[in-house]
Tab-separated table of C-alpha atoms and ligand atoms in Angstrom:
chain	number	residue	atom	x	y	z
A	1	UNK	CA	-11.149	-14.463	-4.356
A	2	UNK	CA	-11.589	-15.156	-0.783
A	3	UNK	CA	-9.736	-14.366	2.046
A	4	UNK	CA	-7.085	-16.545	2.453
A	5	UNK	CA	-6.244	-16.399	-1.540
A	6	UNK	CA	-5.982	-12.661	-0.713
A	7	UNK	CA	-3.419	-13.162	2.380
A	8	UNK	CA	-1.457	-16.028	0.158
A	9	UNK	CA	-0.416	-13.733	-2.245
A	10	UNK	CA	0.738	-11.077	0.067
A	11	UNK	CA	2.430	-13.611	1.856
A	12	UNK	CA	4.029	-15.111	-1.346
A	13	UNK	CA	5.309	-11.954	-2.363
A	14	UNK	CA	7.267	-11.404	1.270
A	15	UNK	CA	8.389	-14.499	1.050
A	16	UNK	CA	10.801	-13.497	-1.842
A	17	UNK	CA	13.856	-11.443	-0.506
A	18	UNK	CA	13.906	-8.812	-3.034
A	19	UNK	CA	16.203	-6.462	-0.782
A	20	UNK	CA	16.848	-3.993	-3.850
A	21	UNK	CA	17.888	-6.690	-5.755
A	22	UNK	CA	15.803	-9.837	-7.138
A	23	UNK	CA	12.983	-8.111	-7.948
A	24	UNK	CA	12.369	-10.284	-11.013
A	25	UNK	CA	11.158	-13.154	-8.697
A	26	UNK	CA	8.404	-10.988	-7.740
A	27	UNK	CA	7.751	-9.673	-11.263
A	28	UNK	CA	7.503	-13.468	-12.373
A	29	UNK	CA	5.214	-14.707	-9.304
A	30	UNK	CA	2.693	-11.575	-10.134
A	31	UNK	CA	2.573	-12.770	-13.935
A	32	UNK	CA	2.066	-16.193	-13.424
A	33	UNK	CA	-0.532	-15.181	-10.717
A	34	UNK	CA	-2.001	-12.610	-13.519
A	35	UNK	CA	-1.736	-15.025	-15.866
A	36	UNK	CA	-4.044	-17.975	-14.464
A	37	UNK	CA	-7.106	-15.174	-14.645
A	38	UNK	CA	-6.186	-14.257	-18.289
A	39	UNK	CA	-4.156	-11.347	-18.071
A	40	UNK	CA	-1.295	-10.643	-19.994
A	41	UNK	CA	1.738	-8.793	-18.259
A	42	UNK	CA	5.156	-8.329	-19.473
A	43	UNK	CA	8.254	-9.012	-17.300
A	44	UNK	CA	10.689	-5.520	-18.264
A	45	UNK	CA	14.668	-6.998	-17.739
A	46	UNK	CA	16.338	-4.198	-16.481
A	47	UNK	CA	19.695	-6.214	-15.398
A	48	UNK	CA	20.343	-9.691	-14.093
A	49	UNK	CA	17.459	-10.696	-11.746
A	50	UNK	CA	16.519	-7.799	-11.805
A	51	UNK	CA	13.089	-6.838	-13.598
A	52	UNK	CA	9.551	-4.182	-13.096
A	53	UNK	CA	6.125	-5.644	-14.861
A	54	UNK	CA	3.885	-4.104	-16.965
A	55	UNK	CA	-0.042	-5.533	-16.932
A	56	UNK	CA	-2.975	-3.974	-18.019
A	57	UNK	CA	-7.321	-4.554	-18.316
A	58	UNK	CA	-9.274	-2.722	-20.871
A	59	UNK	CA	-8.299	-0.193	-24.291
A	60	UNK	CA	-8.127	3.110	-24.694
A	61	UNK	CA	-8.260	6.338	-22.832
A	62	UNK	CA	-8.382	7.460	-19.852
A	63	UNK	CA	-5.607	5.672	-18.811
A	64	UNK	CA	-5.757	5.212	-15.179
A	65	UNK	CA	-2.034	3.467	-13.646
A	66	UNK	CA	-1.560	2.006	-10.408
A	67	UNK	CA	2.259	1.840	-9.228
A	68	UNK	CA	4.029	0.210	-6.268
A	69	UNK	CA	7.443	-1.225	-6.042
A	70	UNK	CA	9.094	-4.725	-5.816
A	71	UNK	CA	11.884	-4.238	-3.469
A	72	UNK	CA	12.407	-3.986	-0.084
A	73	UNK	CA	14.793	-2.337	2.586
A	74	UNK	CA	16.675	-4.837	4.684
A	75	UNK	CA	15.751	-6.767	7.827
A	76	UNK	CA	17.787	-6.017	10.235
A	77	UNK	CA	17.192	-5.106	13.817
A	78	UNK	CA	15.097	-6.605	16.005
A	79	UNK	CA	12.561	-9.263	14.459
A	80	UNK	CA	10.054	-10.946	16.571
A	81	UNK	CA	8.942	-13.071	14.187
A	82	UNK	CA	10.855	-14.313	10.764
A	83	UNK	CA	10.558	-10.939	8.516
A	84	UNK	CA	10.006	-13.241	5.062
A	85	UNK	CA	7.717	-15.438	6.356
A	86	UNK	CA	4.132	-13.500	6.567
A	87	UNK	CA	2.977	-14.435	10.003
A	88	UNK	CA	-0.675	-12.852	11.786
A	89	UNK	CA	-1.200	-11.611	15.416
A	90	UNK	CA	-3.803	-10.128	16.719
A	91	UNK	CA	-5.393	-8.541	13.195
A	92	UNK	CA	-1.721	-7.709	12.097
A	93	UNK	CA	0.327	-9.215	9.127
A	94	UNK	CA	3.963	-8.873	9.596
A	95	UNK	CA	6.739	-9.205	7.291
A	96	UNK	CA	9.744	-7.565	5.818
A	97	UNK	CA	7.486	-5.552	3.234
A	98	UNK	CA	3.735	-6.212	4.396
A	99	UNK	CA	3.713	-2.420	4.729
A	100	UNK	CA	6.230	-1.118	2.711
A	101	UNK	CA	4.910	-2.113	-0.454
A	102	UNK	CA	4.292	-5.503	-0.522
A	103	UNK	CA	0.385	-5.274	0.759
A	104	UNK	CA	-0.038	-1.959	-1.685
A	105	UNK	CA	1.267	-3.952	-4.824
A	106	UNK	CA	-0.930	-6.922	-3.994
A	107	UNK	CA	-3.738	-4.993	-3.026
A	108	UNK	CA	-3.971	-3.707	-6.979
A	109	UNK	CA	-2.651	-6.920	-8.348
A	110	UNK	CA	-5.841	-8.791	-7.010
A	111	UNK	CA	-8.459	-5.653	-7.826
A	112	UNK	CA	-7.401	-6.039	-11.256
A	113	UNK	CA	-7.971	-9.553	-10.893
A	114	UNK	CA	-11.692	-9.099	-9.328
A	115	UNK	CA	-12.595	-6.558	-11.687
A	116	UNK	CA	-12.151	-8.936	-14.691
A	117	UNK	CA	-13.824	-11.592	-12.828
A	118	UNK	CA	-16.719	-9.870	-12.263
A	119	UNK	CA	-17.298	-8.759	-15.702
A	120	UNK	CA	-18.902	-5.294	-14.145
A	121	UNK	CA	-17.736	-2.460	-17.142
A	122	UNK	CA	-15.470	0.384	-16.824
A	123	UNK	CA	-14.069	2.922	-19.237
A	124	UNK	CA	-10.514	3.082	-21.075
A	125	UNK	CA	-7.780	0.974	-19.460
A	126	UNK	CA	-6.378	-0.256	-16.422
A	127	UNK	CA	-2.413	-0.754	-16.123
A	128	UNK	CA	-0.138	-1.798	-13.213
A	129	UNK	CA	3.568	-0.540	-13.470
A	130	UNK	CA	5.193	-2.772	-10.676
A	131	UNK	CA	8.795	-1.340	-10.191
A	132	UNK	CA	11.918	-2.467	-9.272
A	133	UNK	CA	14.805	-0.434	-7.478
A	134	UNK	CA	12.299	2.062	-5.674
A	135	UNK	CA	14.649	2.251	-2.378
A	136	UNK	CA	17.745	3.266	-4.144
A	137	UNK	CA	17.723	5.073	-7.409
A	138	UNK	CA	13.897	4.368	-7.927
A	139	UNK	CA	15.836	2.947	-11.326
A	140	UNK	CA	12.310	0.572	-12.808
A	141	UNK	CA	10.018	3.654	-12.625
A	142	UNK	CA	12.961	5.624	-15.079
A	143	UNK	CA	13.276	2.807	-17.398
A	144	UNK	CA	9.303	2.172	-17.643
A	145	UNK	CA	9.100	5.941	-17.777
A	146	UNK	CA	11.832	5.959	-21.058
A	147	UNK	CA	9.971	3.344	-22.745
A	148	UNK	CA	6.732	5.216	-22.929
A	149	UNK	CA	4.405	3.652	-20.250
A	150	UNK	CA	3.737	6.857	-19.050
A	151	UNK	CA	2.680	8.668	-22.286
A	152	UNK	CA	-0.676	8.073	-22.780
A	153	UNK	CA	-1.545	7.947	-18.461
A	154	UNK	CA	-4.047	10.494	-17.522
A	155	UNK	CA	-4.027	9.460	-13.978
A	156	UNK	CA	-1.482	7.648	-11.520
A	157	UNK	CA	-2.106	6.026	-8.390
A	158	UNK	CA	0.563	4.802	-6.091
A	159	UNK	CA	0.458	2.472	-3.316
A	160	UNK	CA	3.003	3.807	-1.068
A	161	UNK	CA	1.471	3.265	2.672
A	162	UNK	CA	-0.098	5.917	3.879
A	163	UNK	CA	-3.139	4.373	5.502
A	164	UNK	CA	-6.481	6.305	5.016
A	165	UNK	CA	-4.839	9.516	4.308
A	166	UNK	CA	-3.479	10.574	0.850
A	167	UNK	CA	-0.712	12.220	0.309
A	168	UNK	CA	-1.105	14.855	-2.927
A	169	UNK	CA	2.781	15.928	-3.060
A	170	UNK	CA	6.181	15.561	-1.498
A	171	UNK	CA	9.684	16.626	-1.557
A	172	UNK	CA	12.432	16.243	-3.973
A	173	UNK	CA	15.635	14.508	-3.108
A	174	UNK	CA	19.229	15.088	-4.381
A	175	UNK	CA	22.341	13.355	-3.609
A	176	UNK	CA	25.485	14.323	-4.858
A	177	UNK	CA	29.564	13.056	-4.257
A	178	UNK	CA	31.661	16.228	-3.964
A	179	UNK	CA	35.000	15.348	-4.578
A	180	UNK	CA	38.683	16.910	-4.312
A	181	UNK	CA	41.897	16.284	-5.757
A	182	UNK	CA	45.423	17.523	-4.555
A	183	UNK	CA	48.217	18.059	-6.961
A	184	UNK	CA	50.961	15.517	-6.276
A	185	UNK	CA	53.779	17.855	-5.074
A	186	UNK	CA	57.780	17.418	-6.563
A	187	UNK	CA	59.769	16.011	-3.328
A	188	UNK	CA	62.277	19.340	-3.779
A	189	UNK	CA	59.171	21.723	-3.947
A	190	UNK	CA	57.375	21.012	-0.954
A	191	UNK	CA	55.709	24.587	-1.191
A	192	UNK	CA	53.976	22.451	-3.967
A	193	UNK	CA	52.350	20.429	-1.610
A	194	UNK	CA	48.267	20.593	-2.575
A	195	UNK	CA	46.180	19.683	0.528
A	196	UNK	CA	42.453	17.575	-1.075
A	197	UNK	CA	41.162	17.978	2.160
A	198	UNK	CA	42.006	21.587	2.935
A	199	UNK	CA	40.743	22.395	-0.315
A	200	UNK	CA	37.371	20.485	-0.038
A	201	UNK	CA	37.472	22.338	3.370
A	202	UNK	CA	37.112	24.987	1.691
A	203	UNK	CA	34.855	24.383	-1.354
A	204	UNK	CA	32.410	22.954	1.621
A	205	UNK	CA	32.647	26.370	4.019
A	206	UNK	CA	31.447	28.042	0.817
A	207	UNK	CA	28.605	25.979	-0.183
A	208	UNK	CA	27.824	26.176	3.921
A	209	UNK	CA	27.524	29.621	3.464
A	210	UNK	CA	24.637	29.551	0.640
A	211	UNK	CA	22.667	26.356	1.364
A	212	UNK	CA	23.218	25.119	4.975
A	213	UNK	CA	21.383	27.533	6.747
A	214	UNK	CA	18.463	28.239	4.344
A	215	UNK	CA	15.312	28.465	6.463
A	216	UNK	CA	12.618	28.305	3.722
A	217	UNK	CA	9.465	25.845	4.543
A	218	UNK	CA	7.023	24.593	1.763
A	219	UNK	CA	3.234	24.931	2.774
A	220	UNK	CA	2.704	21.671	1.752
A	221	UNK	CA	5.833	19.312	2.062
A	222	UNK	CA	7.898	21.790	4.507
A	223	UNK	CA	11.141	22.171	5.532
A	224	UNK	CA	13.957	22.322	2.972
A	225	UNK	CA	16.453	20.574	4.403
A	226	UNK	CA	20.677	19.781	3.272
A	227	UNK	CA	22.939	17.512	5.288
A	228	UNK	CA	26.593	16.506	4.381
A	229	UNK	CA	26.276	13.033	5.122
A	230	UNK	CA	30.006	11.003	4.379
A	231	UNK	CA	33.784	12.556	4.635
A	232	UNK	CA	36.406	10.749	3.033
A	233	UNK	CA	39.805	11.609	2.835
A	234	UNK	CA	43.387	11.413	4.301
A	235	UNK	CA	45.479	8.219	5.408
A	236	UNK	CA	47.285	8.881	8.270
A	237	UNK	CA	48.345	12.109	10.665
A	238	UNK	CA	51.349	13.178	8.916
A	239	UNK	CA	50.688	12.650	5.578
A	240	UNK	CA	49.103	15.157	3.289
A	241	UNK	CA	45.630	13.648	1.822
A	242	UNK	CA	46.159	13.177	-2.333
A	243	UNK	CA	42.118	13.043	-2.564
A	244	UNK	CA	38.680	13.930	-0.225
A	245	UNK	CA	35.338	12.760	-0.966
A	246	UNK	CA	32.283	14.386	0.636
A	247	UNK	CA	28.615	13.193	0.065
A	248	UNK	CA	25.298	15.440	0.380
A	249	UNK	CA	21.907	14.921	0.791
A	250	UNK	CA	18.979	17.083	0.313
A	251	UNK	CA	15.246	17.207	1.069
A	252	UNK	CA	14.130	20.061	-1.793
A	253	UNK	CA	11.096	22.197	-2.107
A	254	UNK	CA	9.595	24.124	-4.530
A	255	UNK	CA	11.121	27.454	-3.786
A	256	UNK	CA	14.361	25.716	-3.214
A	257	UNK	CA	14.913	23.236	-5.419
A	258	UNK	CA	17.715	20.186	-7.104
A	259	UNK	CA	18.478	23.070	-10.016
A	260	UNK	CA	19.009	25.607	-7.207
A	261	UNK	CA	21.290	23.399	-4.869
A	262	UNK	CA	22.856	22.100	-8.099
A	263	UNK	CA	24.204	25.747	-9.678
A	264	UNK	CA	25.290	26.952	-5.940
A	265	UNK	CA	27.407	23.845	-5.713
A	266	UNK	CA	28.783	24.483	-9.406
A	267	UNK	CA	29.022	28.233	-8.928
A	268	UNK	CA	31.228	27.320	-5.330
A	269	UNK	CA	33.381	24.873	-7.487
A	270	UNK	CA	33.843	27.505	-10.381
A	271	UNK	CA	34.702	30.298	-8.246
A	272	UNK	CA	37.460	28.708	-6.595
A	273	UNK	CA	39.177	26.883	-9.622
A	274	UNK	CA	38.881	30.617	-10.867
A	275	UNK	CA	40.766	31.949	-7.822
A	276	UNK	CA	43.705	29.262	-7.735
A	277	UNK	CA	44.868	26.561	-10.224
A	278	UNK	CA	45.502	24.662	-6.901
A	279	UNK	CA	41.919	23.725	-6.611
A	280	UNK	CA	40.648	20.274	-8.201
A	281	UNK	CA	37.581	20.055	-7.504
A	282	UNK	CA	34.461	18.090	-8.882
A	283	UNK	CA	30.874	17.178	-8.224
A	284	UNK	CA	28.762	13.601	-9.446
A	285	UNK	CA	24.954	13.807	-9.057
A	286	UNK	CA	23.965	10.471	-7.567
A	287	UNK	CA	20.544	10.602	-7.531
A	288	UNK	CA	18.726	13.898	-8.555
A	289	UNK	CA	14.721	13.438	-7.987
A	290	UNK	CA	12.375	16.897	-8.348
A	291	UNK	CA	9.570	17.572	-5.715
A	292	UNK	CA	6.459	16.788	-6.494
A	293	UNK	CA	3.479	19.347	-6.771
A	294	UNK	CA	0.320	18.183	-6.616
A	295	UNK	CA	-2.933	19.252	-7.163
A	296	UNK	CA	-5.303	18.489	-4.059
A	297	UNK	CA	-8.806	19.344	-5.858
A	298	UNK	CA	-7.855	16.705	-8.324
A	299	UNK	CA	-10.503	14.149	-9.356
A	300	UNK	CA	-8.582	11.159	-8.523
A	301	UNK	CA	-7.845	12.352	-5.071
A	302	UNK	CA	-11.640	12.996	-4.742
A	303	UNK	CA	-12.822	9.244	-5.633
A	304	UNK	CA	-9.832	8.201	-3.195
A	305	UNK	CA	-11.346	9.819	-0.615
A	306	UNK	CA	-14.878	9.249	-1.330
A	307	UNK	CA	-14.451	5.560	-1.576
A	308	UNK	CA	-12.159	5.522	1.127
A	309	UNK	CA	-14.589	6.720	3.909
A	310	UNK	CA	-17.170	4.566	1.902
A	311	UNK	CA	-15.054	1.520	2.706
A	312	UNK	CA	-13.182	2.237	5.581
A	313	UNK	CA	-15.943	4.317	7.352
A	314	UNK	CA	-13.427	6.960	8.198
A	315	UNK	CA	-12.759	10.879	6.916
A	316	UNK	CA	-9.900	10.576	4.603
A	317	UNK	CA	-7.045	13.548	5.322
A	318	UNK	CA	-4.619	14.826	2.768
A	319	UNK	CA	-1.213	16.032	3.455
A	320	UNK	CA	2.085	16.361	1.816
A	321	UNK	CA	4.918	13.819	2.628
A	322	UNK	CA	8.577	14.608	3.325
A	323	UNK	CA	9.745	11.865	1.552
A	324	UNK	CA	10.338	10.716	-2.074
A	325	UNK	CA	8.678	8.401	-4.711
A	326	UNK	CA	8.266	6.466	-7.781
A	327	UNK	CA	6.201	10.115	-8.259
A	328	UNK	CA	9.593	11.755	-9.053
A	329	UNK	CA	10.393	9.665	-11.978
A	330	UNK	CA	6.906	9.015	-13.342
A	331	UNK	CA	6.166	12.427	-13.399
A	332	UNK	CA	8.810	14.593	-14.808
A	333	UNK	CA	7.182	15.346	-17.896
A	334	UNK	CA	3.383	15.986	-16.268
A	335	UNK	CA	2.384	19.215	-15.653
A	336	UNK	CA	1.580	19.992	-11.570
A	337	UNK	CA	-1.841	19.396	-12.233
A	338	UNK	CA	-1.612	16.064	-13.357
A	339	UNK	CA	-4.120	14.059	-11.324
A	340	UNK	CA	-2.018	11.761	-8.612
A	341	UNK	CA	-2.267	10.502	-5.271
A	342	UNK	CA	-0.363	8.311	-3.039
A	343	UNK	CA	-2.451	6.207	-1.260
A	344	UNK	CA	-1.589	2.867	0.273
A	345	UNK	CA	-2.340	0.550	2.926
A	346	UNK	CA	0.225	0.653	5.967
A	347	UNK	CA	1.717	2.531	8.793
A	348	UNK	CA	4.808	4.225	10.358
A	349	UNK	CA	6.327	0.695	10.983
A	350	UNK	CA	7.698	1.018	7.496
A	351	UNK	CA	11.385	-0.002	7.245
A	352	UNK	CA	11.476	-0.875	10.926
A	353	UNK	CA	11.721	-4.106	12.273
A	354	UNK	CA	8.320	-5.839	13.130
A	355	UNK	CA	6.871	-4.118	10.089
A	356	UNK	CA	3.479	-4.896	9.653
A	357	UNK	CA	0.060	-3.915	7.732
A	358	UNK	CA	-3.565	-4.174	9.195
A	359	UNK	CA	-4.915	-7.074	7.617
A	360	UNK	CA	-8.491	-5.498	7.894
A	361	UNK	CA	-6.652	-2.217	6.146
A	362	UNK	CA	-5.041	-4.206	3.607
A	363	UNK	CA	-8.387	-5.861	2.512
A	364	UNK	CA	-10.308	-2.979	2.520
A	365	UNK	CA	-7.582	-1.376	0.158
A	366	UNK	CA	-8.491	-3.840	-2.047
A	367	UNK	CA	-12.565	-3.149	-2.126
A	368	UNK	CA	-11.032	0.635	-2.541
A	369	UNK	CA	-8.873	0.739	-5.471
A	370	UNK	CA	-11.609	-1.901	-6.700
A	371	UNK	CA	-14.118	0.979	-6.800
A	372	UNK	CA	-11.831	4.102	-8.091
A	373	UNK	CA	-11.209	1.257	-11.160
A	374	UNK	CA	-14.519	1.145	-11.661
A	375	UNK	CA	-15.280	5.111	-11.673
A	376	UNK	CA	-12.414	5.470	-14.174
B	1	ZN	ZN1	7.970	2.270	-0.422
């Protein structure tokens, strides 16, 4: 494939506005571009317009998956240029997605397509899990991981950007809705009156007290981190609110982790419905993804960096990332040695406007994932 064929595809695939939604569009283009050099993908329906794709080269094991997601984050902000329309300047390709996955999912879309063109052999099998619903919910790498894709992997790549550096681990993230009910009060009884807010006041002082000052920094992935992040409640200054909603992030770690955050908040909620009948209180886990551990001496991560430098002509770093991935989902049922790496062409400009991806880094990303095929 030359060049331009490369760039087309990359700039098909930003073309589609699959802002965490419509991420079957992409799932189809990718097929029928599979398909016209004989491979076979399936399109997996998770909801209306809404879809991941499955694709693979090769039979039997080892089982070596690439992963990268369909959607994107919005474009708002500042856009020099039209951010679904791939457009080049100066060496850079910029686009709503050209880092953030779009150039990671096309750069293993088209090494799969190379390696079957070329004939040259390589052991067990190949397979692409393209998700949907990464940005919120990472929802297409749960439902491919239910329906078994993962079983039989014994190594996963994904194509988050990360540029020539590989990131072996990363935090978990929890979110969770916190809400509080007051008791409506009998109009001759106002000593009946049941505050929500005073009482999620209260419920929130004593989860304060536990979590929201815990200083405890992972060696690889660092600081944990918790943040109330929405307050809801009350209508207007005299009246007494009936209900209070409060929403919580955190950033979790190894040695503070979703199951830890998760019984403090159920232990606060416990202790005071034990201490007064007046307290309603409840808690909805939004989104509840586990850190993950990885193994840096692991032999994927050493053919990532071997070909990398080999390609890119630069030392290839590891580090562990702050943020979440497909990882999460994919991996819940792998042991911390399982052999994984995030490695991806882009930069920092990652759901910022003027987002854009080297175009030199995005094709040699390509010749990379090319070569760890082949050593598979
Ligand atoms: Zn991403």
């Amino acid at each position: 494939m030359n060049e331009q064929e490369k760039i087309k595809l990359l700039a098909d695939l930003v073309a589609i506005r699959s802002v965490n939604d419509n991420e079957e569009a992409v799932a189809e283009h990718l097929a029928a571009f599979l398909g016209k050099y004989g491979i076979e993908s399936e399109v997996v329906q998770y909801a209306p317009h809404r879809a991941s794709l499955v694709a693979e080269i090769g039979t039997g094991h080892p089982v070596l998956a690439f992963s990268g997601h369909e959607d994107v984050v919005d474009a708002v902000g500042d856009w020099e240029t039209d951010p679904f329309k791939l457009t080049e300047k100066d060496g850079k390709l910029y686009g709503r997605g050209a880092c953030d996955m779009k150039s990671g999912v096309a750069a293993m879309v088209i090494a799969m397509v190379e390696l079957k063109q070329s004939k040259v052999p390589f052991n067990g099998t190949i397979r692409l899990l393209i998700t949907l619903g990464e940005e919120v919910g990472e929802f297409g790498a749960e439902q491919l991981t239910h329906q078994g894709q993962m079983k039989d992997v014994d190594a996963l790549v994904i194509g988050e950007p990360t540029g020539y550096k590989i990131c072996y681990a990363h935090k978990g993230s929890l979110d969770i809705k916190l809400s509080s009910k007051g008791k409506i009060a009998h109009s001759s009884m106002p000593e009946l009156v049941n505050n929500a807010l005073q009482n999620m006041l209260d419920l929130l002082t004593l989860i304060n007290q536990q979590v929201g000052h815990v200083d405890i920094t992972d060696p690889e992935t660092g600081k944990f981190l918790f943040n109330f992040t929405v307050m809801n409640g009350g209508t207007q200054v005299n009246s007494i609110p009936g209900t209070t909603t409060v929403e919580l992030n955190s950033r979790t770690i190894d040695d503070f982790n979703n199951e830890k955050v998760i019984k403090i908040i159920e232990g606060a909620i416990a202790k005071l419905e034990k201490s007064d009948p007046k307290y309603q209180l409840s808690m909805d886990i939004l989104m509840n993804l586990p850190p993950v551990d990885g193994d840096k001496n692991n032999v994927l991560i050493k053919l990532g960096q071997k070909f990398g430098k080999e390609v890119a002509g630069q030392d290839v770093t590891l580090f562990g990332g702050s943020y979440t991935t497909d990882a999460a989902k994919f991996l819940a049922d792998k042991p911390n040695d399982f052999p994984m790496m995030i490695f991806g062409p882009g930069n920092k400009t990652l759901h910022s406007s003027n987002e854009y991806v080297d175009k030199d880094m995005y094709l040699d990303f390509i010749e990379i994932y090319k070569k760890i095929m082949q050593a598979n």
